[in-house]
Coordinates of C-alpha atoms and ligand atoms in Angstrom, one line a residue:
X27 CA 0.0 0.0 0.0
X28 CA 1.1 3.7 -0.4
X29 CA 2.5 5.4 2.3
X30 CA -0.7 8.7 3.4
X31 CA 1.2 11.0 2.7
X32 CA 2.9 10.3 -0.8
X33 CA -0.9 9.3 -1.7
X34 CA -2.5 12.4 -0.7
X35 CA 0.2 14.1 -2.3
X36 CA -0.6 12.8 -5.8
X37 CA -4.2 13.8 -5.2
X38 CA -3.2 17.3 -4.5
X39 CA -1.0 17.3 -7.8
X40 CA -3.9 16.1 -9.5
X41 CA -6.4 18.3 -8.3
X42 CA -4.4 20.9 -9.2
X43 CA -4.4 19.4 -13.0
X44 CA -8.3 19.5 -13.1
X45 CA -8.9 21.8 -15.7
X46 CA -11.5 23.6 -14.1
X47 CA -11.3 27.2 -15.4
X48 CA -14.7 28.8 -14.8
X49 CA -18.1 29.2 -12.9
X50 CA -21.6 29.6 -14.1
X51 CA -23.8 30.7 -11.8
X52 CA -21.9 29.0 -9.0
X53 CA -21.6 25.5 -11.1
X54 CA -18.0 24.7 -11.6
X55 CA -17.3 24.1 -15.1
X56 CA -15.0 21.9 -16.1
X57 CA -13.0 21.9 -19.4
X58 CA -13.2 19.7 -22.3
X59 CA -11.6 19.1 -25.2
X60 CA -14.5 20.6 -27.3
X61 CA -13.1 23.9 -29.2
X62 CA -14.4 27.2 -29.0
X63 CA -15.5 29.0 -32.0
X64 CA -18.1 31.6 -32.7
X65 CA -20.9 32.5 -35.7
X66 CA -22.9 35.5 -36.3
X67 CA -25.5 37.3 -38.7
X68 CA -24.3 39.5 -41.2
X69 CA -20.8 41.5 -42.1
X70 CA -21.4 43.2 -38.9
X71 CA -20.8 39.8 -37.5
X72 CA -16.9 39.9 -38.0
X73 CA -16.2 42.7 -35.4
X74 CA -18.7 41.0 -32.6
X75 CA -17.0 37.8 -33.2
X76 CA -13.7 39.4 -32.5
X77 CA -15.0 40.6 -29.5
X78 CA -16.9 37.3 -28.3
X79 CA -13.4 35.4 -29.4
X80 CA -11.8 37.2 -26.7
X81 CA -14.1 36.0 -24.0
X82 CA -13.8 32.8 -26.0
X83 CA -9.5 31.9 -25.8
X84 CA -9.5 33.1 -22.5
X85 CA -11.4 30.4 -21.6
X86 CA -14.6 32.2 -20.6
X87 CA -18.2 30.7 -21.1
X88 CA -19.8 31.0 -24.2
X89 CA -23.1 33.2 -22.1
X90 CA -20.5 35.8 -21.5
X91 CA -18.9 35.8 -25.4
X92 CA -22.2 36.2 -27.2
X93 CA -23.4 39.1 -23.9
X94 CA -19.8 41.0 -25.0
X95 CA -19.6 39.8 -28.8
X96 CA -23.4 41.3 -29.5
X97 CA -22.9 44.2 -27.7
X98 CA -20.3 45.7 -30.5
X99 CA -23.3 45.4 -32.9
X100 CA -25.3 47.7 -30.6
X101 CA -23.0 50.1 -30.0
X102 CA -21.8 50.5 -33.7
X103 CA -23.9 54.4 -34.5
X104 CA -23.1 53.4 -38.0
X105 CA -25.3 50.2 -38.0
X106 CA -29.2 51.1 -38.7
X107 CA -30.1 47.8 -37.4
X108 CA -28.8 47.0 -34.2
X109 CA -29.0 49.0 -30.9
X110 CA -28.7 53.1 -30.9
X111 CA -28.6 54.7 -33.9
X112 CA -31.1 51.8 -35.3
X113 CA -34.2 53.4 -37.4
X114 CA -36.6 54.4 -35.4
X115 CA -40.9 53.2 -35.5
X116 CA -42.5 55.3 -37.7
X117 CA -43.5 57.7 -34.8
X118 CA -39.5 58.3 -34.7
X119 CA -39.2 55.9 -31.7
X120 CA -35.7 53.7 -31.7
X121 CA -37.4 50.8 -29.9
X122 CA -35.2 47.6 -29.6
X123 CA -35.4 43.9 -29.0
X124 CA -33.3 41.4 -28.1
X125 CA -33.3 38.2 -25.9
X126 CA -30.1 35.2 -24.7
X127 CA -30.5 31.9 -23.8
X128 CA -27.7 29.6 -21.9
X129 CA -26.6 25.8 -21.8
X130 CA -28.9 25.2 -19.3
X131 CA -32.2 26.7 -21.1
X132 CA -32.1 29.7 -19.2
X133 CA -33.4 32.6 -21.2
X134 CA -34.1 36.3 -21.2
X135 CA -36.0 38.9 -23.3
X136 CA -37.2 42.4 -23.7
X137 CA -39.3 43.7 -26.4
X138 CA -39.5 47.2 -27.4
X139 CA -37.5 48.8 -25.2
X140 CA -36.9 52.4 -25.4
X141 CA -33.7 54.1 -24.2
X142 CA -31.4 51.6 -23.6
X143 CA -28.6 51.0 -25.6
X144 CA -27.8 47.7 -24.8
X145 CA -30.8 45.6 -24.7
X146 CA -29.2 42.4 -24.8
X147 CA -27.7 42.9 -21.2
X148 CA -31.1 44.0 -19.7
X149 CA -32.3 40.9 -21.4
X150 CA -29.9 38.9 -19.2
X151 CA -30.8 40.4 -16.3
X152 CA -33.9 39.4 -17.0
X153 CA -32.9 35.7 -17.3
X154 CA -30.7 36.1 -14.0
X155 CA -32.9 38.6 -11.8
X156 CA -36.2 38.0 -12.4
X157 CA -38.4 35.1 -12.2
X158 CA -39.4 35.8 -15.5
X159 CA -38.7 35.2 -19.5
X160 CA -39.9 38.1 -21.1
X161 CA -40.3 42.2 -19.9
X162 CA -41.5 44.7 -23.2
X163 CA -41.6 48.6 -23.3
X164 CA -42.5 50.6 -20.0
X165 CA -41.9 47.8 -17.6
X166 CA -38.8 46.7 -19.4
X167 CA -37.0 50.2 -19.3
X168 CA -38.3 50.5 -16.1
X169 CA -36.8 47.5 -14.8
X170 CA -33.4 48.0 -16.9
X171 CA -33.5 51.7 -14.9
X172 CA -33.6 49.8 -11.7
X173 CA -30.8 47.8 -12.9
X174 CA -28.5 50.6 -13.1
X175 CA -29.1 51.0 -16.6
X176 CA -28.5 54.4 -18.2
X177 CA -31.6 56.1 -20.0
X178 CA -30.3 58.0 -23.3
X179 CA -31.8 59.2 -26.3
X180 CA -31.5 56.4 -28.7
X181 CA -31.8 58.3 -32.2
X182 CA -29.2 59.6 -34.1
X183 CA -29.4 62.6 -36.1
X184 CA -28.4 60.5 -39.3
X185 CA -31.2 58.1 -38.6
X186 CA -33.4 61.2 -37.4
X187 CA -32.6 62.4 -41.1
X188 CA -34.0 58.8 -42.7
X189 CA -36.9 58.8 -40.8
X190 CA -37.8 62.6 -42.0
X191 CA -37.1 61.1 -45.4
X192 CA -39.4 58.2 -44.6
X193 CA -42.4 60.2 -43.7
X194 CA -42.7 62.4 -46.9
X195 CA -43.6 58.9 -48.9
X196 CA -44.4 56.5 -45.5
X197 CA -43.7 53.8 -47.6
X198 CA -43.2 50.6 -45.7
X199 CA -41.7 48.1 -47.9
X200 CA -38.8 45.8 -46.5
X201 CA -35.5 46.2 -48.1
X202 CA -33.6 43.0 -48.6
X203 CA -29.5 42.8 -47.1
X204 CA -28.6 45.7 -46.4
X205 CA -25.9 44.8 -44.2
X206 CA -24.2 42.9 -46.5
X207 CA -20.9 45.2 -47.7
X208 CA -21.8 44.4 -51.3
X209 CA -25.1 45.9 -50.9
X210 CA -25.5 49.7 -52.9
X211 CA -27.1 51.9 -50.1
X212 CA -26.9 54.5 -52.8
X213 CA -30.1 52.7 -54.6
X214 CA -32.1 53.2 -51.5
X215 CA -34.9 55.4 -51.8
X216 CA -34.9 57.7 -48.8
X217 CA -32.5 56.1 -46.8
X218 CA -35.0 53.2 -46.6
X219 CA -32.8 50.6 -45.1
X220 CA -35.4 48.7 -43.2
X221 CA -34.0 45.7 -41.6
X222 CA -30.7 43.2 -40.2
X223 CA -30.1 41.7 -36.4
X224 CA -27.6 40.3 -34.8
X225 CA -27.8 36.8 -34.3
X226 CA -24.6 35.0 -32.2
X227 CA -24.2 31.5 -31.5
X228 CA -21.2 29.9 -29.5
X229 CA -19.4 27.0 -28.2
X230 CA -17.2 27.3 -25.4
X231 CA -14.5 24.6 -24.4
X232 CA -17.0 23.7 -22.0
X233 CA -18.8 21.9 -24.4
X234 CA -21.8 24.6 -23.6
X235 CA -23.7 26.7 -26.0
X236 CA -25.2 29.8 -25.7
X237 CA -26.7 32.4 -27.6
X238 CA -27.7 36.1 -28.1
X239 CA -30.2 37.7 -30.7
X240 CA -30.6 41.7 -30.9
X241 CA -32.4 44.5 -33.2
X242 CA -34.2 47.6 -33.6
X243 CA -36.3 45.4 -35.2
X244 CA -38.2 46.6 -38.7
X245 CA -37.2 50.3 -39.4
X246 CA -40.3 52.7 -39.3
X247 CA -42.5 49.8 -38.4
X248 CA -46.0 50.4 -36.3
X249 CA -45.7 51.3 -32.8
X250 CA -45.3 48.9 -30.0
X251 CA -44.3 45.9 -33.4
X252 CA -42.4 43.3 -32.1
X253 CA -40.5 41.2 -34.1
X254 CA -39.1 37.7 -33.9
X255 CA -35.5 38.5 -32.5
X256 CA -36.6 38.6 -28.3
X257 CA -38.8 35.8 -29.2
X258 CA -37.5 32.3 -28.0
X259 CA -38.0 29.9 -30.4
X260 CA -38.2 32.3 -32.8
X261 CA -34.9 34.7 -33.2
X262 CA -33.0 32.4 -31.0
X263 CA -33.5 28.5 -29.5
X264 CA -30.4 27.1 -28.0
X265 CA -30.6 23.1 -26.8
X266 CA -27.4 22.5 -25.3
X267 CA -27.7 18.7 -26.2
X268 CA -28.5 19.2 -30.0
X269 CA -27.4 22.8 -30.8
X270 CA -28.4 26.4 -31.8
X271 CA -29.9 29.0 -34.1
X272 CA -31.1 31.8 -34.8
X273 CA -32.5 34.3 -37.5
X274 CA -32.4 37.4 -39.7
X275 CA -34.9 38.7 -41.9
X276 CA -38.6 39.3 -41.6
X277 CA -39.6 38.3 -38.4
X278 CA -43.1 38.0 -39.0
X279 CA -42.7 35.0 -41.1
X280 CA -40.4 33.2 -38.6
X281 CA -42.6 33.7 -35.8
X282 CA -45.1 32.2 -37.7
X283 CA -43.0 29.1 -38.3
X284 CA -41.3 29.3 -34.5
X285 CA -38.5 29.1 -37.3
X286 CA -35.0 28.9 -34.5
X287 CA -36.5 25.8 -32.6
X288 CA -37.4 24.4 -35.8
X289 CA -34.0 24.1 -36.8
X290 CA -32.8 22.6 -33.6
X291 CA -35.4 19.9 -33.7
X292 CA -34.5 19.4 -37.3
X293 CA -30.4 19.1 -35.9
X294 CA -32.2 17.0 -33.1
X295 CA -33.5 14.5 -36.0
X296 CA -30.2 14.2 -37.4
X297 CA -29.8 16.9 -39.6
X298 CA -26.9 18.9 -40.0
X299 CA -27.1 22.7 -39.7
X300 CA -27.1 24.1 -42.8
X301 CA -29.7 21.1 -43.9
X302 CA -31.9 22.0 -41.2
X303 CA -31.7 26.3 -42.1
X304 CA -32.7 25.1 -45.6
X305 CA -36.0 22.6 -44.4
X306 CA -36.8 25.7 -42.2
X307 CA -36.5 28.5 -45.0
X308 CA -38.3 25.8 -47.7
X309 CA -41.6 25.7 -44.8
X310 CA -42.2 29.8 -45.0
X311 CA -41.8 28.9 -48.7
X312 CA -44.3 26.1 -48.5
X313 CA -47.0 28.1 -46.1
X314 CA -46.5 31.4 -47.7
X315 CA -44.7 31.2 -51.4
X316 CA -45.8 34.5 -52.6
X317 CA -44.9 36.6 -49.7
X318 CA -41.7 34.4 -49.2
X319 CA -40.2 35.3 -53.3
X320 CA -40.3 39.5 -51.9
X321 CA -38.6 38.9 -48.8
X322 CA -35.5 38.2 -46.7
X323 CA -35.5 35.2 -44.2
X324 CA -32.4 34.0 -43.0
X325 CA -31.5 31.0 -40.6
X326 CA -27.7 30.3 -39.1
X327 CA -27.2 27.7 -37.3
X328 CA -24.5 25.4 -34.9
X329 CA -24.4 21.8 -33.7
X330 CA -22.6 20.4 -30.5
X331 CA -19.8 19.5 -32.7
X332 CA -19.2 22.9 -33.7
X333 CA -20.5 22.3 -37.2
X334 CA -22.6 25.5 -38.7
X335 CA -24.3 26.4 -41.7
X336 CA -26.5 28.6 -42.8
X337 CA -29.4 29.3 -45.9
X338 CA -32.2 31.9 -46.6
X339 CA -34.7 32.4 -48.9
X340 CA -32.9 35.2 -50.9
X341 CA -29.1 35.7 -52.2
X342 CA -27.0 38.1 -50.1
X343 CA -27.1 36.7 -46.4
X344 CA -23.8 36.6 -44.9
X345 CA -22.5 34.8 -41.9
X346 CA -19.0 35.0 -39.9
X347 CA -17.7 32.7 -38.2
X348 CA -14.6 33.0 -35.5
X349 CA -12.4 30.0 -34.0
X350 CA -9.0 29.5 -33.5
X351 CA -8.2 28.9 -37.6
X352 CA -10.6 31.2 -38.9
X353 CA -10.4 35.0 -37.5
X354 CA -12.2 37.5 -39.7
X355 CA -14.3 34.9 -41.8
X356 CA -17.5 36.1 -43.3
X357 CA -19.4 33.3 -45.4
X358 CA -22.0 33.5 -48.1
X359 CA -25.3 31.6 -47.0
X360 CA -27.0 29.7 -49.2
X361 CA -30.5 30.4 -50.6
X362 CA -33.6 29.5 -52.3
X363 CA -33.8 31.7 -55.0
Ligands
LIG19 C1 -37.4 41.7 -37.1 N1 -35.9 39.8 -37.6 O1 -37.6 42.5 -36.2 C2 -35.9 41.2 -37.2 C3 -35.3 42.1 -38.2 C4 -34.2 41.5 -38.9 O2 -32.9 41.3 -40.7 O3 -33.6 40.5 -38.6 N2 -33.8 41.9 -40.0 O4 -38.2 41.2 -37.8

């Protein structure tokens, strides 16, 4: 037998070998030999993946990569889309959406909220502070004020500018990609750029998945409109057995197909992400062709391997995808027409 001491010795030694390099919520994660990487919505994916990569290497949970990774999105004034400086209602109110959802099936949402620059972080209070899923408009920016949340005017003159634009026609027809860098804003008429969210998905060496979905939603769209993006199941589903997604496009047609958890129960049945995007794009097809051959849809989604894919009903959509081969990568998605 071993003498005590040399025995506890060794389990000192190997204690100190446990890879265990994070907590989430008190739960002590322990590291495997899954490898992070990170994928996102859009050419204005690149720059949050950068950001959620950081959280990524440095061993942090994937919760906290797509939290920092989305946020770049909302703080970007240039982006019309995403956070302040997004297009505002066609009252002229920047309202924004956005909800998260962790490894364990945690989630949190707020729906048109007003105010608040980062929606996606009073959405995670949500998830961790309340006993609830989902807070919209007064009660959510009143919540996100108790919070500690700054209140700020959320439109910028530029998109002040678009929305006078907007009114003098009030025409309220979705224009398709406009985040993608090959896109021409110069044919817009009157700065119409109506649509684009950031959807994040990651993997952390955890083996956990996690993900964030945020927008200002349709520009110059009806007051108090909600889209699909704070929705679970709809802008977002994350199963941490089978995998993620989430969407782009015009949310009123995913909602109507609870399009994100489609594709995870699609992954669930065995098929693989870009697969399952494509069976989810062909069912708006199926249940609305018409509408679905003048408008954007997009789905993007991951497995538990760390496999991704992507496909939408038009040309144009764009995904990037971060790990520790591929940096700056920004994808062309499949499509339908
Ligand atoms: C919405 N799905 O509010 C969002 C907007 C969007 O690409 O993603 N546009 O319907």
């Amino acid at each position: 037998m071993e003498p005590r001491r040399k025995f506890l010795k060794k389990i000192i030694a190997g204690t100190a070998l446990l890879p265990l390099s994070a907590t989430y919520g008190g739960e002590l994660l322990r590291k495997k030999s899954t490898k992070p990487i990170v994928i996102s919505t859009w050419d204005f994916g690149v720059a949050a993946n950068k950001k959620a990569w950081e959280v990524l290497s440095r061993s942090g949970t994937a919760l906290d990569a797509v939290e920092a990774g989305v946020r770049v999105a909302e703080a970007d004034l240039s982006n019309k889309t995403v956070g302040k400086g997004g297009y505002p209602d066609r009252d002229g109110n920047v309202s924004l959406d956005a909800c998260i959802m962790d490894h364990e099936g945690n989630c949190g949402s707020v729906g048109a909220l007003e105010h608040i620059a980062h929606p996606i972080s009073v959405a995670r209070k949500v998830m961790e502070e309340t006993p609830h899923v989902m807070l919209v408009g007064e009660g959510a920016l009143q919540f996100a004020i108790d919070q500690g949340f700054q209140a700020e005017d959320l439109l910028t003159e530029d998109s002040k500018e678009a929305w006078q634009e907007w009114l003098k026609e009030k025409q309220y027809t979705p224009i398709m990609n406009i985040e993608n860098k090959h896109f021409n804003k110069e044919l817009l008429p009157g700065g119409q750029y109506n649509h684009d969210t950031i959807g994040m998905l990651a993997l952390d060496e955890f083996g956990n998945l996690s993900g964030a979905c945020t927008t200002s939603g349709m520009a110059f769209k009806m007051r108090g409109r909600v889209g699909d993006s704070p929705i679970i199941g709809a802008g977002l589903y994350v199963d941490n057995e089978v995998g993620g997604a989430t969407s782009t496009g015009v949310g009123e047609e995913v909602m109507r197909t609870v399009g994100s958890f489609l594709v995870v129960e699609l992954m669930r049945q065995g098929m693989s992400p870009e697969q399952a995007c494509k069976e989810a794009v062909l069912r708006i097809v199926k249940k609305k062709p018409n509408v679905a051959r003048e408008i954007q849809v997009g789905f993007l989604a991951i497995n538990k391997k760390g496999e991704y894919g992507a496909y939408a009903l038009q040309e144009g959509f764009t995904f990037a995808v971060c790990d520790e081969n591929k940096q700056d990568s920004l994808f062309d998605g499949n499509s339908i027409y």
